PDB file of C-alpha atoms in Angstrom:
ATOM      1  CA  MET A   1      19.626 -16.483  55.302  1.00  0.00           C
ATOM      2  CA  ASP A   2      18.517 -14.260  52.433  1.00  0.00           C
ATOM      3  CA  PHE A   3      15.809 -15.838  50.307  1.00  0.00           C
ATOM      4  CA  ASP A   4      15.402 -12.857  47.976  1.00  0.00           C
ATOM      5  CA  VAL A   5      16.414 -13.299  44.353  1.00  0.00           C
ATOM      6  CA  THR A   6      19.149 -11.166  42.844  1.00  0.00           C
ATOM      7  CA  PRO A   7      18.336  -8.409  40.316  1.00  0.00           C
ATOM      8  CA  GLU A   8      19.639 -10.704  37.552  1.00  0.00           C
ATOM      9  CA  GLN A   9      17.416 -13.570  38.696  1.00  0.00           C
ATOM     10  CA  ASP A  10      14.434 -11.227  38.877  1.00  0.00           C
ATOM     11  CA  GLU A  11      15.057 -10.132  35.270  1.00  0.00           C
ATOM     12  CA  ILE A  12      15.162 -13.781  34.208  1.00  0.00           C
ATOM     13  CA  ARG A  13      11.865 -14.384  36.004  1.00  0.00           C
ATOM     14  CA  LYS A  14      10.241 -11.480  34.181  1.00  0.00           C
ATOM     15  CA  LEU A  15      11.561 -12.717  30.835  1.00  0.00           C
ATOM     16  CA  ALA A  16      10.363 -16.271  31.483  1.00  0.00           C
ATOM     17  CA  HIS A  17       6.997 -15.116  32.859  1.00  0.00           C
ATOM     18  CA  GLU A  18       6.285 -12.924  29.845  1.00  0.00           C
ATOM     19  CA  PHE A  19       7.422 -15.606  27.412  1.00  0.00           C
ATOM     20  CA  ALA A  20       5.233 -18.233  29.102  1.00  0.00           C
ATOM     21  CA  ASP A  21       2.156 -15.981  29.019  1.00  0.00           C
ATOM     22  CA  ARG A  22       2.729 -14.894  25.429  1.00  0.00           C
ATOM     23  CA  GLU A  23       4.065 -18.005  23.699  1.00  0.00           C
ATOM     24  CA  ILE A  24       3.167 -21.058  25.806  1.00  0.00           C
ATOM     25  CA  ALA A  25      -0.121 -20.614  27.660  1.00  0.00           C
ATOM     26  CA  PRO A  26      -2.351 -19.572  24.715  1.00  0.00           C
ATOM     27  CA  GLY A  27      -1.842 -22.871  22.848  1.00  0.00           C
ATOM     28  CA  ALA A  28      -1.627 -25.197  25.840  1.00  0.00           C
ATOM     29  CA  ARG A  29      -5.233 -26.418  25.715  1.00  0.00           C
ATOM     30  CA  GLU A  30      -5.165 -27.140  21.983  1.00  0.00           C
ATOM     31  CA  ARG A  31      -1.819 -28.928  22.183  1.00  0.00           C
ATOM     32  CA  ASP A  32      -3.004 -31.041  25.107  1.00  0.00           C
ATOM     33  CA  ARG A  33      -6.265 -32.062  23.468  1.00  0.00           C
ATOM     34  CA  GLY A  34      -4.595 -32.846  20.146  1.00  0.00           C
ATOM     35  CA  GLU A  35      -1.476 -34.481  21.633  1.00  0.00           C
ATOM     36  CA  ILE A  36       0.579 -31.992  19.611  1.00  0.00           C
ATOM     37  CA  PHE A  37       4.271 -31.836  20.405  1.00  0.00           C
ATOM     38  CA  PRO A  38       5.266 -28.179  21.111  1.00  0.00           C
ATOM     39  CA  TRP A  39       7.684 -27.710  18.236  1.00  0.00           C
ATOM     40  CA  ASP A  40       6.543 -24.116  17.736  1.00  0.00           C
ATOM     41  CA  VAL A  41       7.291 -23.257  21.365  1.00  0.00           C
ATOM     42  CA  LEU A  42      10.730 -24.874  21.311  1.00  0.00           C
ATOM     43  CA  ARG A  43      11.696 -22.968  18.169  1.00  0.00           C
ATOM     44  CA  LYS A  44      10.935 -19.719  19.989  1.00  0.00           C
ATOM     45  CA  MET A  45      12.625 -20.787  23.230  1.00  0.00           C
ATOM     46  CA  ALA A  46      15.961 -21.678  21.647  1.00  0.00           C
ATOM     47  CA  PRO A  47      17.037 -18.167  20.502  1.00  0.00           C
ATOM     48  CA  ILE A  48      16.585 -16.703  23.992  1.00  0.00           C
ATOM     49  CA  GLY A  49      18.615 -19.509  25.567  1.00  0.00           C
ATOM     50  CA  PHE A  50      15.940 -21.412  27.463  1.00  0.00           C
ATOM     51  CA  LEU A  51      16.995 -24.775  25.989  1.00  0.00           C
ATOM     52  CA  GLY A  52      20.427 -24.560  27.597  1.00  0.00           C
ATOM     53  CA  GLY A  53      20.093 -22.415  30.717  1.00  0.00           C
ATOM     54  CA  PRO A  54      22.725 -23.827  33.109  1.00  0.00           C
ATOM     55  CA  VAL A  55      25.055 -25.115  30.387  1.00  0.00           C
ATOM     56  CA  PRO A  56      28.235 -22.968  30.215  1.00  0.00           C
ATOM     57  CA  GLU A  57      28.398 -20.436  27.420  1.00  0.00           C
ATOM     58  CA  GLU A  58      31.440 -22.132  25.886  1.00  0.00           C
ATOM     59  CA  TYR A  59      29.176 -25.098  25.064  1.00  0.00           C
ATOM     60  CA  GLY A  60      26.283 -22.999  23.768  1.00  0.00           C
ATOM     61  CA  GLY A  61      24.266 -22.462  26.954  1.00  0.00           C
ATOM     62  CA  MET A  62      23.308 -19.352  28.929  1.00  0.00           C
ATOM     63  CA  GLY A  63      25.652 -20.161  31.801  1.00  0.00           C
ATOM     64  CA  ILE A  64      23.046 -19.185  34.404  1.00  0.00           C
ATOM     65  CA  ASP A  65      22.995 -20.367  38.026  1.00  0.00           C
ATOM     66  CA  TYR A  66      20.687 -23.120  39.247  1.00  0.00           C
ATOM     67  CA  ILE A  67      18.260 -20.773  40.976  1.00  0.00           C
ATOM     68  CA  SER A  68      17.724 -19.046  37.641  1.00  0.00           C
ATOM     69  CA  HIS A  69      17.319 -22.460  35.998  1.00  0.00           C
ATOM     70  CA  ALA A  70      14.612 -23.310  38.533  1.00  0.00           C
ATOM     71  CA  ILE A  71      12.897 -19.957  37.986  1.00  0.00           C
ATOM     72  CA  ILE A  72      12.675 -20.523  34.217  1.00  0.00           C
ATOM     73  CA  THR A  73      11.395 -24.073  34.722  1.00  0.00           C
ATOM     74  CA  GLU A  74       8.823 -22.866  37.268  1.00  0.00           C
ATOM     75  CA  GLU A  75       7.415 -20.246  34.920  1.00  0.00           C
ATOM     76  CA  ILE A  76       7.222 -22.698  32.023  1.00  0.00           C
ATOM     77  CA  GLY A  77       5.560 -25.295  34.256  1.00  0.00           C
ATOM     78  CA  ARG A  78       3.012 -22.676  35.294  1.00  0.00           C
ATOM     79  CA  ALA A  79       1.948 -22.266  31.675  1.00  0.00           C
ATOM     80  CA  ASP A  80       2.199 -25.861  30.388  1.00  0.00           C
ATOM     81  CA  SER A  81       3.729 -28.833  32.183  1.00  0.00           C
ATOM     82  CA  SER A  82       4.069 -30.734  28.910  1.00  0.00           C
ATOM     83  CA  VAL A  83       6.569 -28.135  27.704  1.00  0.00           C
ATOM     84  CA  ARG A  84       8.267 -28.322  31.094  1.00  0.00           C
ATOM     85  CA  THR A  85       8.618 -32.095  30.653  1.00  0.00           C
ATOM     86  CA  THR A  86      10.391 -31.650  27.332  1.00  0.00           C
ATOM     87  CA  LEU A  87      12.646 -29.006  28.857  1.00  0.00           C
ATOM     88  CA  SER A  88      13.523 -31.114  31.917  1.00  0.00           C
ATOM     89  CA  VAL A  89      14.578 -34.058  29.771  1.00  0.00           C
ATOM     90  CA  GLN A  90      16.508 -31.892  27.298  1.00  0.00           C
ATOM     91  CA  ILE A  91      18.473 -29.994  29.946  1.00  0.00           C
ATOM     92  CA  SER A  92      18.518 -31.915  33.228  1.00  0.00           C
ATOM     93  CA  LEU A  93      18.708 -35.488  31.972  1.00  0.00           C
ATOM     94  CA  VAL A  94      20.620 -35.125  28.718  1.00  0.00           C
ATOM     95  CA  GLU A  95      22.633 -31.895  28.546  1.00  0.00           C
ATOM     96  CA  LEU A  96      23.800 -31.784  32.157  1.00  0.00           C
ATOM     97  CA  THR A  97      24.695 -35.481  32.092  1.00  0.00           C
ATOM     98  CA  ILE A  98      26.842 -35.019  28.997  1.00  0.00           C
ATOM     99  CA  LEU A  99      28.365 -31.933  30.620  1.00  0.00           C
ATOM    100  CA  ARG A 100      29.354 -33.910  33.714  1.00  0.00           C
ATOM    101  CA  PHE A 101      30.386 -37.251  32.250  1.00  0.00           C
ATOM    102  CA  GLY A 102      31.097 -36.630  28.566  1.00  0.00           C
ATOM    103  CA  THR A 103      34.453 -36.335  26.872  1.00  0.00           C
ATOM    104  CA  GLU A 104      35.465 -32.947  25.541  1.00  0.00           C
ATOM    105  CA  GLU A 105      34.623 -34.125  22.029  1.00  0.00           C
ATOM    106  CA  GLN A 106      31.182 -35.344  23.107  1.00  0.00           C
ATOM    107  CA  LYS A 107      30.459 -32.045  24.850  1.00  0.00           C
ATOM    108  CA  ARG A 108      31.547 -29.903  21.922  1.00  0.00           C
ATOM    109  CA  THR A 109      29.722 -32.101  19.405  1.00  0.00           C
ATOM    110  CA  TRP A 110      26.369 -32.336  21.140  1.00  0.00           C
ATOM    111  CA  LEU A 111      25.818 -29.583  23.708  1.00  0.00           C
ATOM    112  CA  PRO A 112      25.658 -26.629  21.274  1.00  0.00           C
ATOM    113  CA  ARG A 113      23.225 -28.510  19.036  1.00  0.00           C
ATOM    114  CA  LEU A 114      21.041 -29.446  22.013  1.00  0.00           C
ATOM    115  CA  CYS A 115      21.071 -25.888  23.366  1.00  0.00           C
ATOM    116  CA  ARG A 116      20.067 -24.516  19.952  1.00  0.00           C
ATOM    117  CA  GLY A 117      17.223 -27.002  19.657  1.00  0.00           C
ATOM    118  CA  GLU A 118      18.707 -28.539  16.515  1.00  0.00           C
ATOM    119  CA  VAL A 119      18.690 -31.860  18.348  1.00  0.00           C
ATOM    120  CA  ILE A 120      16.107 -33.097  20.849  1.00  0.00           C
ATOM    121  CA  GLY A 121      17.443 -35.610  23.343  1.00  0.00           C
ATOM    122  CA  CYS A 122      15.825 -38.416  25.302  1.00  0.00           C
ATOM    123  CA  PHE A 123      16.833 -40.462  28.357  1.00  0.00           C
ATOM    124  CA  GLY A 124      16.400 -44.210  27.957  1.00  0.00           C
ATOM    125  CA  LEU A 125      16.416 -45.883  31.360  1.00  0.00           C
ATOM    126  CA  THR A 126      12.962 -47.289  32.215  1.00  0.00           C
ATOM    127  CA  GLU A 127      12.134 -50.727  30.764  1.00  0.00           C
ATOM    128  CA  PRO A 128       8.838 -52.634  30.324  1.00  0.00           C
ATOM    129  CA  ALA A 129       9.659 -55.538  32.632  1.00  0.00           C
ATOM    130  CA  VAL A 130      11.534 -53.737  35.399  1.00  0.00           C
ATOM    131  CA  GLY A 131      10.005 -50.271  35.451  1.00  0.00           C
ATOM    132  CA  SER A 132      12.318 -47.747  37.068  1.00  0.00           C
ATOM    133  CA  ASP A 133      14.402 -50.313  38.964  1.00  0.00           C
ATOM    134  CA  ALA A 134      17.654 -49.440  37.249  1.00  0.00           C
ATOM    135  CA  THR A 135      19.510 -52.255  38.991  1.00  0.00           C
ATOM    136  CA  LYS A 136      17.553 -54.835  36.966  1.00  0.00           C
ATOM    137  CA  LEU A 137      18.011 -53.562  33.415  1.00  0.00           C
ATOM    138  CA  GLN A 138      17.547 -56.239  30.754  1.00  0.00           C
ATOM    139  CA  SER A 139      18.918 -54.269  27.794  1.00  0.00           C
ATOM    140  CA  THR A 140      22.332 -55.580  26.809  1.00  0.00           C
ATOM    141  CA  ALA A 141      25.467 -54.096  25.274  1.00  0.00           C
ATOM    142  CA  THR A 142      27.867 -56.554  23.615  1.00  0.00           C
ATOM    143  CA  ARG A 143      31.343 -55.466  22.554  1.00  0.00           C
ATOM    144  CA  ASP A 144      32.184 -56.126  18.902  1.00  0.00           C
ATOM    145  CA  GLY A 145      35.564 -54.722  17.940  1.00  0.00           C
ATOM    146  CA  ALA A 146      35.470 -50.938  18.080  1.00  0.00           C
ATOM    147  CA  ASP A 147      31.678 -50.970  18.474  1.00  0.00           C
ATOM    148  CA  TRP A 148      28.985 -52.070  20.879  1.00  0.00           C
ATOM    149  CA  VAL A 149      25.778 -53.821  19.817  1.00  0.00           C
ATOM    150  CA  LEU A 150      22.732 -52.862  21.860  1.00  0.00           C
ATOM    151  CA  ASN A 151      19.523 -54.858  22.241  1.00  0.00           C
ATOM    152  CA  GLY A 152      16.497 -54.212  24.407  1.00  0.00           C
ATOM    153  CA  ARG A 153      13.465 -52.034  24.924  1.00  0.00           C
ATOM    154  CA  LYS A 154      12.795 -48.865  26.880  1.00  0.00           C
ATOM    155  CA  MET A 155       9.362 -47.696  27.962  1.00  0.00           C
ATOM    156  CA  TRP A 156       7.752 -44.316  28.797  1.00  0.00           C
ATOM    157  CA  ILE A 157      10.648 -42.389  27.292  1.00  0.00           C
ATOM    158  CA  SER A 158       9.877 -38.670  27.112  1.00  0.00           C
ATOM    159  CA  ASN A 159      10.953 -37.138  23.772  1.00  0.00           C
ATOM    160  CA  GLY A 160      11.595 -40.656  22.450  1.00  0.00           C
ATOM    161  CA  SER A 161       9.924 -40.359  19.060  1.00  0.00           C
ATOM    162  CA  VAL A 162      11.128 -36.819  18.356  1.00  0.00           C
ATOM    163  CA  SER A 163      14.694 -37.359  19.564  1.00  0.00           C
ATOM    164  CA  LYS A 164      17.801 -37.377  17.400  1.00  0.00           C
ATOM    165  CA  LEU A 165      20.038 -38.276  20.345  1.00  0.00           C
ATOM    166  CA  ALA A 166      19.285 -40.924  22.956  1.00  0.00           C
ATOM    167  CA  LEU A 167      21.176 -41.386  26.204  1.00  0.00           C
ATOM    168  CA  VAL A 168      20.508 -45.056  26.929  1.00  0.00           C
ATOM    169  CA  PHE A 169      21.649 -47.545  29.532  1.00  0.00           C
ATOM    170  CA  ALA A 170      22.401 -51.196  28.885  1.00  0.00           C
ATOM    171  CA  ASN A 171      24.235 -53.948  30.747  1.00  0.00           C
ATOM    172  CA  ALA A 172      27.646 -54.738  29.315  1.00  0.00           C
ATOM    173  CA  ASP A 173      28.213 -57.539  31.848  1.00  0.00           C
ATOM    174  CA  PRO A 174      25.004 -58.996  33.346  1.00  0.00           C
ATOM    175  CA  SER A 175      27.081 -61.212  35.674  1.00  0.00           C
ATOM    176  CA  LYS A 176      28.022 -58.047  37.580  1.00  0.00           C
ATOM    177  CA  GLY A 177      24.433 -56.898  38.092  1.00  0.00           C
ATOM    178  CA  HIS A 178      24.070 -53.126  38.199  1.00  0.00           C
ATOM    179  CA  LYS A 179      27.870 -52.768  38.199  1.00  0.00           C
ATOM    180  CA  GLY A 180      27.844 -53.859  34.561  1.00  0.00           C
ATOM    181  CA  ILE A 181      25.447 -51.120  33.426  1.00  0.00           C
ATOM    182  CA  THR A 182      27.000 -48.748  30.903  1.00  0.00           C
ATOM    183  CA  ALA A 183      25.769 -45.517  29.313  1.00  0.00           C
ATOM    184  CA  PHE A 184      25.774 -44.771  25.582  1.00  0.00           C
ATOM    185  CA  LEU A 185      24.912 -41.827  23.356  1.00  0.00           C
ATOM    186  CA  LEU A 186      22.976 -42.957  20.287  1.00  0.00           C
ATOM    187  CA  ASP A 187      23.098 -40.669  17.269  1.00  0.00           C
ATOM    188  CA  ARG A 188      19.847 -41.635  15.566  1.00  0.00           C
ATOM    189  CA  GLU A 189      21.269 -41.001  12.097  1.00  0.00           C
ATOM    190  CA  LYS A 190      24.309 -43.229  12.590  1.00  0.00           C
ATOM    191  CA  SER A 191      22.937 -45.699  15.172  1.00  0.00           C
ATOM    192  CA  PRO A 192      19.266 -45.937  14.168  1.00  0.00           C
ATOM    193  CA  TYR A 193      16.891 -46.893  16.967  1.00  0.00           C
ATOM    194  CA  ARG A 194      13.163 -47.292  16.494  1.00  0.00           C
ATOM    195  CA  SER A 195      10.387 -45.766  18.561  1.00  0.00           C
ATOM    196  CA  ALA A 196       6.665 -46.263  19.049  1.00  0.00           C
ATOM    197  CA  GLY A 197       4.570 -43.417  20.423  1.00  0.00           C
ATOM    198  CA  LEU A 198       2.388 -43.918  23.507  1.00  0.00           C
ATOM    199  CA  HIS A 199      -0.899 -42.053  23.254  1.00  0.00           C
ATOM    200  CA  HIS A 200      -4.086 -41.209  25.201  1.00  0.00           C
ATOM    201  CA  LYS A 201      -2.293 -40.370  28.441  1.00  0.00           C
ATOM    202  CA  LEU A 202      -4.283 -38.833  31.295  1.00  0.00           C
ATOM    203  CA  GLY A 203      -1.945 -35.839  31.436  1.00  0.00           C
ATOM    204  CA  LEU A 204       1.099 -34.234  29.808  1.00  0.00           C
ATOM    205  CA  ARG A 205      -0.512 -35.200  26.542  1.00  0.00           C
ATOM    206  CA  SER A 206       1.460 -32.866  24.289  1.00  0.00           C
ATOM    207  CA  SER A 207       4.791 -34.125  25.576  1.00  0.00           C
ATOM    208  CA  ASP A 208       6.042 -37.097  23.596  1.00  0.00           C
ATOM    209  CA  SER A 209       6.158 -40.451  25.410  1.00  0.00           C
ATOM    210  CA  SER A 210       7.444 -43.456  23.513  1.00  0.00           C
ATOM    211  CA  GLU A 211       8.855 -46.931  23.585  1.00  0.00           C
ATOM    212  CA  LEU A 212      12.427 -47.188  22.308  1.00  0.00           C
ATOM    213  CA  ILE A 213      13.300 -50.346  20.404  1.00  0.00           C
ATOM    214  CA  LEU A 214      16.942 -51.395  20.242  1.00  0.00           C
ATOM    215  CA  GLU A 215      17.537 -54.200  17.779  1.00  0.00           C
ATOM    216  CA  ASN A 216      21.208 -54.813  17.068  1.00  0.00           C
ATOM    217  CA  VAL A 217      21.917 -51.096  17.246  1.00  0.00           C
ATOM    218  CA  ARG A 218      25.606 -50.612  16.563  1.00  0.00           C
ATOM    219  CA  VAL A 219      27.275 -47.855  18.585  1.00  0.00           C
ATOM    220  CA  PRO A 220      30.944 -46.797  18.328  1.00  0.00           C
ATOM    221  CA  ASP A 221      32.874 -47.038  21.577  1.00  0.00           C
ATOM    222  CA  ALA A 222      33.579 -43.307  21.173  1.00  0.00           C
ATOM    223  CA  MET A 223      29.870 -42.783  21.922  1.00  0.00           C
ATOM    224  CA  ARG A 224      30.094 -44.538  25.266  1.00  0.00           C
ATOM    225  CA  LEU A 225      29.402 -42.045  28.073  1.00  0.00           C
ATOM    226  CA  GLY A 226      31.683 -42.581  31.034  1.00  0.00           C
ATOM    227  CA  GLU A 227      33.480 -45.797  31.858  1.00  0.00           C
ATOM    228  CA  VAL A 228      32.186 -49.324  31.333  1.00  0.00           C
ATOM    229  CA  GLY A 229      30.151 -50.231  34.421  1.00  0.00           C
ATOM    230  CA  GLU A 230      29.644 -46.601  35.430  1.00  0.00           C
ATOM    231  CA  GLY A 231      26.152 -46.381  33.971  1.00  0.00           C
ATOM    232  CA  PHE A 232      24.202 -46.869  37.189  1.00  0.00           C
ATOM    233  CA  LYS A 233      26.024 -43.966  38.857  1.00  0.00           C
ATOM    234  CA  ILE A 234      25.506 -41.811  35.782  1.00  0.00           C
ATOM    235  CA  ALA A 235      21.782 -42.621  35.708  1.00  0.00           C
ATOM    236  CA  MET A 236      21.285 -41.815  39.402  1.00  0.00           C
ATOM    237  CA  THR A 237      23.180 -38.542  39.043  1.00  0.00           C
ATOM    238  CA  ALA A 238      21.057 -37.588  36.046  1.00  0.00           C
ATOM    239  CA  LEU A 239      17.847 -38.357  37.929  1.00  0.00           C
ATOM    240  CA  ASP A 240      18.933 -36.033  40.745  1.00  0.00           C
ATOM    241  CA  SER A 241      19.187 -33.219  38.195  1.00  0.00           C
ATOM    242  CA  GLY A 242      15.837 -34.238  36.741  1.00  0.00           C
ATOM    243  CA  ARG A 243      14.080 -34.153  40.108  1.00  0.00           C
ATOM    244  CA  TYR A 244      15.294 -30.596  40.638  1.00  0.00           C
ATOM    245  CA  SER A 245      13.657 -29.268  37.485  1.00  0.00           C
ATOM    246  CA  VAL A 246      10.525 -31.403  37.950  1.00  0.00           C
ATOM    247  CA  ALA A 247      10.100 -29.963  41.449  1.00  0.00           C
ATOM    248  CA  ALA A 248      10.513 -26.408  40.153  1.00  0.00           C
ATOM    249  CA  GLY A 249       7.962 -27.093  37.431  1.00  0.00           C
ATOM    250  CA  CYS A 250       5.483 -28.446  39.988  1.00  0.00           C
ATOM    251  CA  VAL A 251       5.783 -25.218  41.992  1.00  0.00           C
ATOM    252  CA  GLY A 252       4.798 -23.495  38.769  1.00  0.00           C
ATOM    253  CA  ILE A 253       1.795 -25.794  38.309  1.00  0.00           C
ATOM    254  CA  ILE A 254       0.515 -24.934  41.782  1.00  0.00           C
ATOM    255  CA  GLN A 255       0.978 -21.223  41.108  1.00  0.00           C
ATOM    256  CA  GLY A 256      -0.985 -21.636  37.891  1.00  0.00           C
ATOM    257  CA  CYS A 257      -3.788 -23.357  39.820  1.00  0.00           C
ATOM    258  CA  VAL A 258      -3.884 -20.563  42.414  1.00  0.00           C
ATOM    259  CA  ASP A 259      -3.957 -17.907  39.698  1.00  0.00           C
ATOM    260  CA  ALA A 260      -6.797 -19.643  37.849  1.00  0.00           C
ATOM    261  CA  SER A 261      -8.785 -20.207  41.046  1.00  0.00           C
ATOM    262  CA  VAL A 262      -8.485 -16.585  42.157  1.00  0.00           C
ATOM    263  CA  ALA A 263      -9.465 -15.296  38.720  1.00  0.00           C
ATOM    264  CA  TYR A 264     -12.493 -17.613  38.614  1.00  0.00           C
ATOM    265  CA  ALA A 265     -13.580 -16.654  42.122  1.00  0.00           C
ATOM    266  CA  LYS A 266     -13.611 -13.008  41.099  1.00  0.00           C
ATOM    267  CA  GLU A 267     -15.592 -13.639  37.899  1.00  0.00           C
ATOM    268  CA  ARG A 268     -18.101 -16.288  39.002  1.00  0.00           C
ATOM    269  CA  LYS A 269     -21.168 -14.751  40.603  1.00  0.00           C
ATOM    270  CA  GLN A 270     -23.880 -16.190  42.829  1.00  0.00           C
ATOM    271  CA  PHE A 271     -26.620 -14.093  44.431  1.00  0.00           C
ATOM    272  CA  ASP A 272     -25.314 -11.203  42.313  1.00  0.00           C
ATOM    273  CA  VAL A 273     -21.852 -11.103  43.935  1.00  0.00           C
ATOM    274  CA  PRO A 274     -18.519 -12.756  43.095  1.00  0.00           C
ATOM    275  CA  ILE A 275     -18.046 -15.983  45.037  1.00  0.00           C
ATOM    276  CA  ALA A 276     -14.702 -14.599  46.268  1.00  0.00           C
ATOM    277  CA  SER A 277     -16.689 -12.299  48.549  1.00  0.00           C
ATOM    278  CA  PHE A 278     -18.250 -15.223  50.443  1.00  0.00           C
ATOM    279  CA  GLN A 279     -16.811 -16.379  53.720  1.00  0.00           C
TER     280      GLN A 279
END
């Protein structure tokens, strides 16, 4: 088995590596300390395609393969895992889920805007009372004519406060347990949901984490993602995509730690020699 990257993948690595060193790493400390969302970084990432890597070109993405997607995520994670968090949610949890389960209209309406960074998306699954146990969701979706009315709360939602589009999961038929869970796309302008930022985290401080508050949020049935009762499957599929990019980003974190440790060991001196020269 050949584990070498292709020439195209190597070019993508170089592009991502240089971008991360030039545009992401220099401001990482300040953003982390100030809990500053990386809007400036995202605005620079969008024109080179990094906000829509594996999304097909016809929907506004780069159309790259998944190894290349992992390479970009790894390099960004090396420089700042908060930016990697935003990227993982935007692409893996939101864009790729719409790509797989959305109608043609939903894909053409939202994917180009997400890939251009005009819209930031969030993924509303976790809830205060049930954590990540998606089989026990308490948020409800009640049919009302051509609309659905959503009520409930979501917790620890990355990109929640800055999002203009929320992919949320609610139970349309609690009597069916997780088989009643249904997915919806919430356009914040037309189906306003509230959010409350969560601050003073121990890490990933410049990525936005929020509570989403759904109080009689009216959503057209045309914004339902997938079939009624298909939400649990959609959520689990999305999380598989998310784990892929999170894992790639963590490889980048470790590489960043190695690089910093080696550089420090060459600079730090004891007994007039760099500590890297000790046994």
